[in-house]
Coordinates of C-alpha atoms and ligand atoms in Angstrom, one line a residue:
X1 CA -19.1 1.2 20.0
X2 CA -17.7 2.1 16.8
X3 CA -18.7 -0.5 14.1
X4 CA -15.7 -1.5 12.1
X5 CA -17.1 -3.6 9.6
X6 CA -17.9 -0.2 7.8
X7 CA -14.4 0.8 6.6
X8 CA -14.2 -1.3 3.9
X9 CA -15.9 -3.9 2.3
X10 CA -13.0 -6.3 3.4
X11 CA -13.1 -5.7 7.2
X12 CA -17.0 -6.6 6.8
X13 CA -15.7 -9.6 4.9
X14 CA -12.8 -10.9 7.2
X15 CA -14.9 -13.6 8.6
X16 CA -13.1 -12.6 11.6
X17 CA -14.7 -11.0 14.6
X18 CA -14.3 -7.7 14.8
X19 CA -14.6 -6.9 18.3
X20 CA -12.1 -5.5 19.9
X21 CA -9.0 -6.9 21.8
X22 CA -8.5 -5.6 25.3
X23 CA -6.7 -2.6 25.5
X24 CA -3.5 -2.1 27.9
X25 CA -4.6 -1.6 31.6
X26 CA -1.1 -0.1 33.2
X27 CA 2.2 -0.3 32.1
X28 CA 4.0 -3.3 31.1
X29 CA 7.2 -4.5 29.1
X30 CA 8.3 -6.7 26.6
X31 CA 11.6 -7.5 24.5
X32 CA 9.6 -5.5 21.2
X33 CA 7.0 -3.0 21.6
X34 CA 5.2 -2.3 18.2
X35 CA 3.4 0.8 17.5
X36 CA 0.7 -0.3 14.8
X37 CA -1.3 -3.4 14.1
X38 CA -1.0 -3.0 10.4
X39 CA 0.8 -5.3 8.0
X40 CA 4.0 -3.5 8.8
X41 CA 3.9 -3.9 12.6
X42 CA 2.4 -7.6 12.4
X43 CA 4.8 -9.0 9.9
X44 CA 7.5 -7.8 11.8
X45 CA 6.4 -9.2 15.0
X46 CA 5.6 -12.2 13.0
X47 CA 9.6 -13.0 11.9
X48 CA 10.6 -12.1 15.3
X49 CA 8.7 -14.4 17.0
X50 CA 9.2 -17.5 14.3
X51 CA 13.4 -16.6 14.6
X52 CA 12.7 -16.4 18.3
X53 CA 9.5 -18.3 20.1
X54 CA 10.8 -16.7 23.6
X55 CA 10.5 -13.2 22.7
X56 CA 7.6 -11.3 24.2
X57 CA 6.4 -8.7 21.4
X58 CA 3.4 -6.3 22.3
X59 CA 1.7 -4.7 19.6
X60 CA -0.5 -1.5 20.2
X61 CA -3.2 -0.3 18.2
X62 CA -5.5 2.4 18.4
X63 CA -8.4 1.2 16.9
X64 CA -8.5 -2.8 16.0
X65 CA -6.4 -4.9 13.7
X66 CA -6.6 -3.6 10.0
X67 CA -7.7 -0.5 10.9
X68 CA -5.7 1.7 8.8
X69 CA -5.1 0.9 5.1
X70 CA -4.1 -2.9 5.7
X71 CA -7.8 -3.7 6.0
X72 CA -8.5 -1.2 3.2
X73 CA -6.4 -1.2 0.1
X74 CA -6.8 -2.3 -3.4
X75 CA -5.8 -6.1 -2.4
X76 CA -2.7 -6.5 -5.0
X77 CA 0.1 -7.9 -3.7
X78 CA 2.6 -6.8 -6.6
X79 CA 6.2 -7.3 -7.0
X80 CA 5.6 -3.3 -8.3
X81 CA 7.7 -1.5 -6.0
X82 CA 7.0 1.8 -5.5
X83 CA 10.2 3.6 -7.3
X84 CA 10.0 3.0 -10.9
X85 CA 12.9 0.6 -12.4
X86 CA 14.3 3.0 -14.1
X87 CA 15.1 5.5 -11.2
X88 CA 16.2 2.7 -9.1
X89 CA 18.9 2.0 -11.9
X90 CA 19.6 5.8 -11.7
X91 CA 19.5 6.0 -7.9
X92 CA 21.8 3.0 -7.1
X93 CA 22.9 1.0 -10.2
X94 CA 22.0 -2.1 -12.1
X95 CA 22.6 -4.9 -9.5
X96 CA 21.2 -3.3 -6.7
X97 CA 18.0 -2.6 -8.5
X98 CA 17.8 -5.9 -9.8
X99 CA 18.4 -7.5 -6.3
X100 CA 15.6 -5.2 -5.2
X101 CA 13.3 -6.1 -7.8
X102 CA 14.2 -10.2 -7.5
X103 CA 13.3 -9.7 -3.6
X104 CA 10.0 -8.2 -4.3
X105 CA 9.5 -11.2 -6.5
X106 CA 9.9 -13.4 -3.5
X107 CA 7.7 -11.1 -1.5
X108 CA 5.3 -11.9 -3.1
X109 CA 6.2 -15.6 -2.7
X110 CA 6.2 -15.3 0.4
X111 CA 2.9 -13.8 1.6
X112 CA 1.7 -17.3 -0.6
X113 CA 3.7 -19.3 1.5
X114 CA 2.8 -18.2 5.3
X115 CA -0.9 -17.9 3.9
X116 CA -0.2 -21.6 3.9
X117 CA 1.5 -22.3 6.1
X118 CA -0.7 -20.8 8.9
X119 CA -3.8 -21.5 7.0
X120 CA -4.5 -17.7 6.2
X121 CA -7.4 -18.2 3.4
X122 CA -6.7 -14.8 1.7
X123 CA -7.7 -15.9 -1.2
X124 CA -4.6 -15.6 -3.3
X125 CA -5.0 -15.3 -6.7
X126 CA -1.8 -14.8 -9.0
X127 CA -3.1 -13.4 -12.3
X128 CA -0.3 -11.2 -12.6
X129 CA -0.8 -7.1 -13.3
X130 CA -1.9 -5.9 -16.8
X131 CA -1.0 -2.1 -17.2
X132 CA -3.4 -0.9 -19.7
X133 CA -2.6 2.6 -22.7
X134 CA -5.4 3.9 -22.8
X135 CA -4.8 6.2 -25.8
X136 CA -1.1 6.5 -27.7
X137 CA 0.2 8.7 -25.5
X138 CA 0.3 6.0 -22.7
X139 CA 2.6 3.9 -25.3
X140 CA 5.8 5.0 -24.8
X141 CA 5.3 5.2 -20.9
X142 CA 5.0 1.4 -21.3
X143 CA 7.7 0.8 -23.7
X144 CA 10.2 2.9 -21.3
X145 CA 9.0 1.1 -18.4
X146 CA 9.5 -2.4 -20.2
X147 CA 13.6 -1.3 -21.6
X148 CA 13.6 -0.6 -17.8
X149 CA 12.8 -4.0 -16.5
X150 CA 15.2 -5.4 -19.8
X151 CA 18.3 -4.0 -18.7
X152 CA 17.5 -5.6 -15.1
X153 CA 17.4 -8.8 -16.5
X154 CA 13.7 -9.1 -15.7
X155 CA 12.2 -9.2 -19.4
X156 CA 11.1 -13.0 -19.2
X157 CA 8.4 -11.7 -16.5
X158 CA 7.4 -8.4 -18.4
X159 CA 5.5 -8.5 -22.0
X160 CA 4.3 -5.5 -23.9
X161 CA 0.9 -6.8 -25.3
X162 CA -1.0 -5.7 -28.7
X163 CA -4.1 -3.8 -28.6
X164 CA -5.8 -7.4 -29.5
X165 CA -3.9 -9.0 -27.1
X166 CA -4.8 -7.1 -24.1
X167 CA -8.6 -7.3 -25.5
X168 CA -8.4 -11.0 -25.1
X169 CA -7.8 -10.9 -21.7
X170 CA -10.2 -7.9 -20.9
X171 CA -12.4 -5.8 -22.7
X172 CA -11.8 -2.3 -21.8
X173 CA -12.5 0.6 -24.1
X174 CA -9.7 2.5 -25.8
X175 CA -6.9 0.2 -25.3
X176 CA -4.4 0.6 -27.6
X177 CA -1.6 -2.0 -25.4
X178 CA -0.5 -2.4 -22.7
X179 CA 2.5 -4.4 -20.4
X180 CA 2.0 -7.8 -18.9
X181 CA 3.7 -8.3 -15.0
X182 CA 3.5 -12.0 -14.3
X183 CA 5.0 -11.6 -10.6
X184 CA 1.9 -10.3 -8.8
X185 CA -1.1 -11.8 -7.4
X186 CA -4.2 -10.6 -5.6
X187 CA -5.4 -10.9 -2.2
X188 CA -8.5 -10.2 0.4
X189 CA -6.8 -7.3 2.6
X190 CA -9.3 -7.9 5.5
X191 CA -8.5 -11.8 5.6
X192 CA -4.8 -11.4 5.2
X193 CA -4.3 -9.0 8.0
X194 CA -6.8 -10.5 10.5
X195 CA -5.3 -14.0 10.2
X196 CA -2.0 -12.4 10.3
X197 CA -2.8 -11.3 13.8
X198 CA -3.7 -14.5 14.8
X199 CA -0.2 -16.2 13.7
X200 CA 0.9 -13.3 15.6
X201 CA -1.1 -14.3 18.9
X202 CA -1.0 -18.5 18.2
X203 CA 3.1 -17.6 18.6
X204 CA 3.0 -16.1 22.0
X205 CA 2.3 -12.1 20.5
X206 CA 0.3 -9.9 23.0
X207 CA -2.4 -7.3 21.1
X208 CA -3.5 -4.4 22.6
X209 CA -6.0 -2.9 20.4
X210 CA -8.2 0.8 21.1
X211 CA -5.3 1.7 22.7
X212 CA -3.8 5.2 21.3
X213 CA 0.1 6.0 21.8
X214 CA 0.7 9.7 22.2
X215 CA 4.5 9.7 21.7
X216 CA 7.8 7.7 22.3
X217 CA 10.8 7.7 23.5
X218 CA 14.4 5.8 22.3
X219 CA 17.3 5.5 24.4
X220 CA 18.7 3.2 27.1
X221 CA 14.5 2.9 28.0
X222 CA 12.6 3.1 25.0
X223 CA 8.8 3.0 25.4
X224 CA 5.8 4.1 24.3
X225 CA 3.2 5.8 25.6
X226 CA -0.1 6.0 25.7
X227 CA -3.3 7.5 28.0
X228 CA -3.1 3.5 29.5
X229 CA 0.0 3.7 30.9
X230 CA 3.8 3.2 28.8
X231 CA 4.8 0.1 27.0
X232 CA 8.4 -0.3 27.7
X233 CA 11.0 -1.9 25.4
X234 CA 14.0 -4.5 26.6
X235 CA 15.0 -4.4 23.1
X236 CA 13.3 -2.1 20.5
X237 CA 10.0 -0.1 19.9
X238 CA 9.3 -0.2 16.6
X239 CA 6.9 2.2 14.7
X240 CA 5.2 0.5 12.1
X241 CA 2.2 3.2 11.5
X242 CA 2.9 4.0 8.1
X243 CA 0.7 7.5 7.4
X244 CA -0.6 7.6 11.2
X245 CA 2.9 8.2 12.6
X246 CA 2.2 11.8 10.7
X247 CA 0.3 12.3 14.6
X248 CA 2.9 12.0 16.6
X249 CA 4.6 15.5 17.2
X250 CA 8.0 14.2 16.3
X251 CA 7.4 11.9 13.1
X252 CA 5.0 14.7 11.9
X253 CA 6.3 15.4 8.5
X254 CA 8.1 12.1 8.4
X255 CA 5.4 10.8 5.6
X256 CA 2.3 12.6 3.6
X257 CA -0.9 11.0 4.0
X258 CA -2.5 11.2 0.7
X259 CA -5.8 9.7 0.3
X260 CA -6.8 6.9 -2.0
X261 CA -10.7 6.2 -2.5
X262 CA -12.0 2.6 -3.9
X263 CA -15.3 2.0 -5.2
X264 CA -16.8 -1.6 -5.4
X265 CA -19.6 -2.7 -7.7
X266 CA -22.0 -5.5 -6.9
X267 CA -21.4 -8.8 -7.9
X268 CA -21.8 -9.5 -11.4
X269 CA -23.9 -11.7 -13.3
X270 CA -22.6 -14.5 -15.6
X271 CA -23.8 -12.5 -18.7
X272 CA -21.4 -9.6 -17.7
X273 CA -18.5 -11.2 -17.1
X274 CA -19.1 -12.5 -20.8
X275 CA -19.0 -10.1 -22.5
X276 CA -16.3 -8.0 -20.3
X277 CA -13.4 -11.1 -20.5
X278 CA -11.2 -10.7 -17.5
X279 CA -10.9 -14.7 -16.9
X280 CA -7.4 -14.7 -15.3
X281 CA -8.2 -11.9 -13.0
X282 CA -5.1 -9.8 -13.7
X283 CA -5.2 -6.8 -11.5
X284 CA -5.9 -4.4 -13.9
X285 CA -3.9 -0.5 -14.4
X286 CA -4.3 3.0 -16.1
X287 CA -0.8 4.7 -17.2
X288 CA -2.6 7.8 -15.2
X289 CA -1.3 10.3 -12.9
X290 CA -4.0 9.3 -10.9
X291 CA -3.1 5.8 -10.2
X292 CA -5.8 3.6 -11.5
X293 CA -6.5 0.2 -9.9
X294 CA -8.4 -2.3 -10.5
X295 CA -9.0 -6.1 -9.3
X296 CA -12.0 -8.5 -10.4
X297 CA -12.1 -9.7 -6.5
X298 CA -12.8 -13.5 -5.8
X299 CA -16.6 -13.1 -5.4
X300 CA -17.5 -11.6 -8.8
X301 CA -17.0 -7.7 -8.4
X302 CA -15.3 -4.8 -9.7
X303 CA -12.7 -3.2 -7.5
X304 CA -11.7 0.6 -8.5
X305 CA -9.7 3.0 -7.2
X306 CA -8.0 6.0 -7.6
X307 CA -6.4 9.4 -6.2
X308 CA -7.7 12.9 -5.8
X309 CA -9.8 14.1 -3.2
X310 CA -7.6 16.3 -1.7
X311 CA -5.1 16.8 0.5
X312 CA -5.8 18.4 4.1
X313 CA -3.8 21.4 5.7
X314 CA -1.1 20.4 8.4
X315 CA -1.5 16.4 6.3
X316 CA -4.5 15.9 8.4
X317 CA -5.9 12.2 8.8
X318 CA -9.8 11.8 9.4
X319 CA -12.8 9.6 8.7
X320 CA -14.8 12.1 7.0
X321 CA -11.7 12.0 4.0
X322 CA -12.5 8.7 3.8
X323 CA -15.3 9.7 1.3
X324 CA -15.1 12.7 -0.8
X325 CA -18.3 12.5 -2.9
X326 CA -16.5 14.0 -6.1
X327 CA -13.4 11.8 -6.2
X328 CA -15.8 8.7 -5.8
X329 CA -18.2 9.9 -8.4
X330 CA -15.4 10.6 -10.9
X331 CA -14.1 6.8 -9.9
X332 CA -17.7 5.4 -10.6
X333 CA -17.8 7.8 -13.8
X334 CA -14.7 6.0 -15.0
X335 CA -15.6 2.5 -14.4
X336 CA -18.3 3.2 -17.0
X337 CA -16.0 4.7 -19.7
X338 CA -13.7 1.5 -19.1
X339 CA -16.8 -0.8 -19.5
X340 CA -19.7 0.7 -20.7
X341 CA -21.2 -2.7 -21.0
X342 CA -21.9 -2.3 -17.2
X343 CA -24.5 0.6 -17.3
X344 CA -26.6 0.6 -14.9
X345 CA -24.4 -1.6 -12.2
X346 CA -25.2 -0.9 -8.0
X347 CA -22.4 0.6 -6.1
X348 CA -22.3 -1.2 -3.0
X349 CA -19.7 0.0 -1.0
X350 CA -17.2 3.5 -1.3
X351 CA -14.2 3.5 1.0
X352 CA -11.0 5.0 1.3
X353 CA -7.7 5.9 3.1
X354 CA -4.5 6.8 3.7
X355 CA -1.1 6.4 1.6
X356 CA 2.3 7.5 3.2
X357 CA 4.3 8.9 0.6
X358 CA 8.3 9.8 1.6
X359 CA 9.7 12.8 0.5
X360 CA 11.8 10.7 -1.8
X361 CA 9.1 8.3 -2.8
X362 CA 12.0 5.2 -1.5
X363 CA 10.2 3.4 1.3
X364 CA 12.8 2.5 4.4
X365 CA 13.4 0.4 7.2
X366 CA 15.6 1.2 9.9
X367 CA 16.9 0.0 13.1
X368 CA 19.2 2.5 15.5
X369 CA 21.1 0.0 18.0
X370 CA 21.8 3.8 19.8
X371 CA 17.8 4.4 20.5
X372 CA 16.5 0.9 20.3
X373 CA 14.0 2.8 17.4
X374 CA 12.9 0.3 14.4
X375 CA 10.7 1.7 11.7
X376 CA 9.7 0.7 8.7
X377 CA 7.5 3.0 6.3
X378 CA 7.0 4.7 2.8
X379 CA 5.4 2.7 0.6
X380 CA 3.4 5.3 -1.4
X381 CA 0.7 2.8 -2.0
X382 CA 3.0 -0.4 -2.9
X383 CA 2.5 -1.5 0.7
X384 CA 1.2 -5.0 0.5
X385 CA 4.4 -7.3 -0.3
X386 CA 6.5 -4.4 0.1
X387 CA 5.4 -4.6 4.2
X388 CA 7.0 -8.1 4.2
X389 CA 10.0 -7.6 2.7
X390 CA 10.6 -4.4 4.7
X391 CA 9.3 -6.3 8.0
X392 CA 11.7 -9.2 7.3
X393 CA 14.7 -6.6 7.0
X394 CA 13.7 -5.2 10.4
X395 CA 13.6 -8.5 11.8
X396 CA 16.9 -8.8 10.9
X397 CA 17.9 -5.6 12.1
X398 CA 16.7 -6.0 15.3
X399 CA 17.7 -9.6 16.0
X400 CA 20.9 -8.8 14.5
X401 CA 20.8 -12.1 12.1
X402 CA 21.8 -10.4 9.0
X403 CA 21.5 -11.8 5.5
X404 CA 21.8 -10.2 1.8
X405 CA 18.1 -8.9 2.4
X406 CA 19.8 -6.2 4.9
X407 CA 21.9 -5.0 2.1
X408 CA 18.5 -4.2 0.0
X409 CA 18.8 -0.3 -0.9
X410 CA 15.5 -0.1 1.5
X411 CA 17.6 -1.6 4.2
X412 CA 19.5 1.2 6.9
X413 CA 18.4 4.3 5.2
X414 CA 16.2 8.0 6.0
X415 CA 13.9 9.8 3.9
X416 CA 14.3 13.3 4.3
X417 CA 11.3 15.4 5.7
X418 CA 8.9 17.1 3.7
X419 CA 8.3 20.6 3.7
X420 CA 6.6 22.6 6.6
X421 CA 3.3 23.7 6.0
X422 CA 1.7 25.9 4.6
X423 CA 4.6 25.0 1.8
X424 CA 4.0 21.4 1.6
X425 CA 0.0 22.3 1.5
X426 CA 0.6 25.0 -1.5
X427 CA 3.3 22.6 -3.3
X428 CA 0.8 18.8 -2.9
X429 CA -2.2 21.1 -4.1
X430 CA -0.7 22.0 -6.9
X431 CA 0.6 18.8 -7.9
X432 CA -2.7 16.9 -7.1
X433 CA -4.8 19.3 -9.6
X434 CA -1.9 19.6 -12.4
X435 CA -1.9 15.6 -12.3
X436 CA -5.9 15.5 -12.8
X437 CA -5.7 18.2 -15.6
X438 CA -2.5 15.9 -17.5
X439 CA -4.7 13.1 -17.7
X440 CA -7.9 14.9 -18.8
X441 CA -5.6 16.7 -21.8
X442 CA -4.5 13.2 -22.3
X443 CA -7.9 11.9 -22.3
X444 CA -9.2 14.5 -25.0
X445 CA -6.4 14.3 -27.3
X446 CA -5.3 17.6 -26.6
X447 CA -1.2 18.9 -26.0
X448 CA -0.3 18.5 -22.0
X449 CA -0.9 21.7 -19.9
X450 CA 1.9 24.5 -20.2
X451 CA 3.5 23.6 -16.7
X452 CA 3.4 19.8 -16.5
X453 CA 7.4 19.4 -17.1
X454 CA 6.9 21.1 -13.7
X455 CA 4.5 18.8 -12.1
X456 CA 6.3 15.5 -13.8
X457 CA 9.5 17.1 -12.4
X458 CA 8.2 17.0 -8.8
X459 CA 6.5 13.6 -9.4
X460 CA 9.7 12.1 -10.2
X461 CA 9.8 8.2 -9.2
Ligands
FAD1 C1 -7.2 2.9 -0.4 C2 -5.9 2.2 -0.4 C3 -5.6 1.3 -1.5 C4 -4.3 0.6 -1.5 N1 -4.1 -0.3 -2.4 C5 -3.0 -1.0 -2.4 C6 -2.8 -2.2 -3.2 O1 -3.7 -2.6 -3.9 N2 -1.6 -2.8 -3.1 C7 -0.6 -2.4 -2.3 O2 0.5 -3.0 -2.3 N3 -0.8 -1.4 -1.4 C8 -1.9 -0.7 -1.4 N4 -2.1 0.3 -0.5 C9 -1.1 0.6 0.5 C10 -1.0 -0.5 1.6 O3 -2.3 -0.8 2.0 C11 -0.2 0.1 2.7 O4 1.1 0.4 2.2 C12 0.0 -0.9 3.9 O5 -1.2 -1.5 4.3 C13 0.7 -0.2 5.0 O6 0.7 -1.1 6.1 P1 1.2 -0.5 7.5 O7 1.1 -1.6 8.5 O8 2.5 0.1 7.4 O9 0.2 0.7 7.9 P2 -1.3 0.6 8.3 O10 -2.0 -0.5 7.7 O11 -1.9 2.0 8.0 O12 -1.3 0.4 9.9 C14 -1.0 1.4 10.8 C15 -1.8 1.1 12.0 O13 -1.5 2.0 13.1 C16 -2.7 2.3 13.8 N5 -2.5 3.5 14.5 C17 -2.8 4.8 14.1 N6 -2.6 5.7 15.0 C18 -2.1 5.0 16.1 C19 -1.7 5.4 17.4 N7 -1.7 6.7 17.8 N8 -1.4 4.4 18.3 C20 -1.4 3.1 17.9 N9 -1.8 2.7 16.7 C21 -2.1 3.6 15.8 C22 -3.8 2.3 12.7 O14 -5.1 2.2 13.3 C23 -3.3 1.2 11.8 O15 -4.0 0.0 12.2 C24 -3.4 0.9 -0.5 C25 -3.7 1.8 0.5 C26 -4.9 2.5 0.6 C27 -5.2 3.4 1.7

């Protein structure tokens, strides 16, 4: 038996048991067949079932609750969406971006308020997100990104913070600013998920866990199947995989897996925490191409994590990417640059897994009344509010109780598909090593590489 509690630090602290659910045994039917027992696919079952307690939803998952990056990620739940503010001005003008940005406010909200509401002890914490510059050149990044959030109206929850002042709050080295978000919070990932499944189940929702759909089919019968037997839909399926629907034949370049690694320090003493600061527990970022992330997690230890172990031929998904010695070495390497103070520290755990980026970087949800196919997806590593806000627009969708969150830009839109392969493998390659050498010319001081207008270019969110 596979033991679960070893893919991430917060699946062996869910407090929850881990063994698995039964699986399907023969086909069956229900009004909502979800693929995916992931924040995506439980929050949307969730809403369905409050709006509706006769509904029969069915959930199937392949390997348990949490499996994929729900029960894995860096535990902020951020009102950071994963376009930047100013491209969702560009893309679709001042008051839809704003309406955006207010609904990822109350995301986050949200998660808070069904956490209470069905006693989910996720241990939120809202210490808001402190984007650190880390040399000059990370300056006018922040300053653009703070005009950004001005022009939306949003400046009273955004503050651009002196070298000093960001030193008061943590003591990292080389800070020279950095911009305060007040709207985020964090969260335990494995508790947050697990109890989710239970409000799932507690409201009539059926799980059906190491149980692998192969495909799907929409139309006037939509089902999926699986080795078990098909799951078929009165009303919708919906696919709620998020980088794993990259298996199935026909959503195969609908998303790119790129991997994100965490490492985790052991708990620290009294006399560290001293002298390092950090009291409010902000969640804690680099202005790097890389993504730097950071959260001080309720029991006393560093979280980090960051891109760049590399992307696989033909966007393969795997256990073994979950570690790639290099990337989590160079994580572990930069915890100690950003707090030398900690020499010395235990590693306990190393982890890692899969982001689903869009070919457009704009997560969506949609519902097609034609095919009876919901889906919601995209989130480029913003997924842990941004799951409950797209799973509440589904809901809607698929009940067909609208409200102004259906109008969201997210709402009723397609990412295109990315590239076939070996393209997409040639162009993410590229991109992945010209990002790592941008921030290590930023690092030393030196001019950027000759080509990274290129690489920006391509990066564009
Ligand atoms: C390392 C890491 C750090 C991250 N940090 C953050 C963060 O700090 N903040 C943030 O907002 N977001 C973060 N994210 C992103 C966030 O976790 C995701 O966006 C979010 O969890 C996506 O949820 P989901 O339900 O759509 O997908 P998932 O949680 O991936 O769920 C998909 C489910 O489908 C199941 N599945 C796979 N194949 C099949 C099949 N064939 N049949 C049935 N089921 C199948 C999987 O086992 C999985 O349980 C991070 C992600 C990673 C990997």
């Amino acid at each position: 038996m596979t033991d679960y509690s070893t893919y991430s630090f917060w699946l062996e602290t869910s407090g929850d048991d881990l063994t698995p659910r039964p699986g399907l045994a023969g086909s069956t039917e229900a009004d909502v067949v979800v693929f995916g027992a992931g924040y995506t696919g439980l929050w949307t079952a969730y809403y369905l079932l409050k709006a509706n307690p006769d509904l029969k939803v069915a959930v199937v998952e392949k390997e348990i609750v949490g499996f994929g990056a729900s029960g894995r990620n860096g535990g902020w739940c951020s009102s950071k969406f994963p376009v930047t503010p100013g491209m969702l001005e560009h893309r679709y003008g001042r008051e839809d971006a704003r309406s955006l940005m207010l609904a990822m406010n109350d995301s986050v909200e949200e998660v808070a308020r069904i956490c209470q509401e069905e006693r989910i002890d996720a241990q939120f914490h809202k210490g808001g997100i402190l984007t650190l510059a880390r040399g000059m050149h990370h300056l006018p990044m922040l300053r653009s990104a703070c005009d950004a959030y001005s022009r939306l109206g949003l400046s009273q929850q955004y503050r651009l913070c002196s070298a000093s002042e960001a030193q008061e709050r943590v003591r990292v080295t080389n800070v020279c600013g950095a911009l305060y978000a007040s709207e985020n919070a964090s969260i335990h990932p494995g508790r947050l998920v697990r109890g989710l499944a239970r409000a799932v189940e507690r409201r009539g929702g059926v799980i059906y866990e190491r149980t692998e759909v192969t495909d799907f089919e929409g139309g006037p019968s939509p089902r999926l199947l699986t080795s078990s037997g098909e799951v078929r839909a009165r009303q919708a399926i919906v696919l709620a995989g998020e980088s794993y629907l990259t298996r199935l034949a026909k959503l195969h370049r609908a998303v790119l897996p790129v991997y994100s690694l965490i490492t985790l320090t052991e708990p620290l003493t009294a006399a560290q925490w001293a002298q390092i600061g950090w009291q409010n527990r902000e969640s804690l970022a680099s202005c790097n191409y890389t993504v730097d992330y950071l959260t001080r997690t309720a029991d006393g230890r560093i979280l980090f994590g960051s891109r760049g172990a590399p992307y696989r031929l033909g966007s393969k998904i795997s256990d073994q990417q979950d570690r790639h010695a290099q990337t989590h070495a160079r994580i572990q390497q930069m915890l100690l640059e950003w707090f030398p103070t900690l020499k010395g520290v235990r590693f306990t755990h190393a982890w890692g897994g899969p982001v689903g980026m869009p070919r457009d970087w704009m997560p969506m949800t949609r519902f097609d009344p034609a095919t009876k196919i919901a889906t919601a997806r995209g989130y480029t590593g913003q997924g842990v509010s941004t799951t409950n806000l797209a799973s509440r627009i589904l809901a809607e969708l698929i009940s067909g109780k609208r409200t102004e969150l259906s109008q969201l830009p997210i709402a009723q839109r397609r990412s295109p598909y990315w590239e076939r392969e070996p393209l997409r493998w040639l162009a993410v390659r590229y991109m992945q090593n010209a990002f790592l050498r941008i921030d290590e010319a930023g690092k030393q001081g030196k001019a950027k590489p000759m080509d990274s207008s290129l690489a920006e270019f391509l990066g564009r969110h």
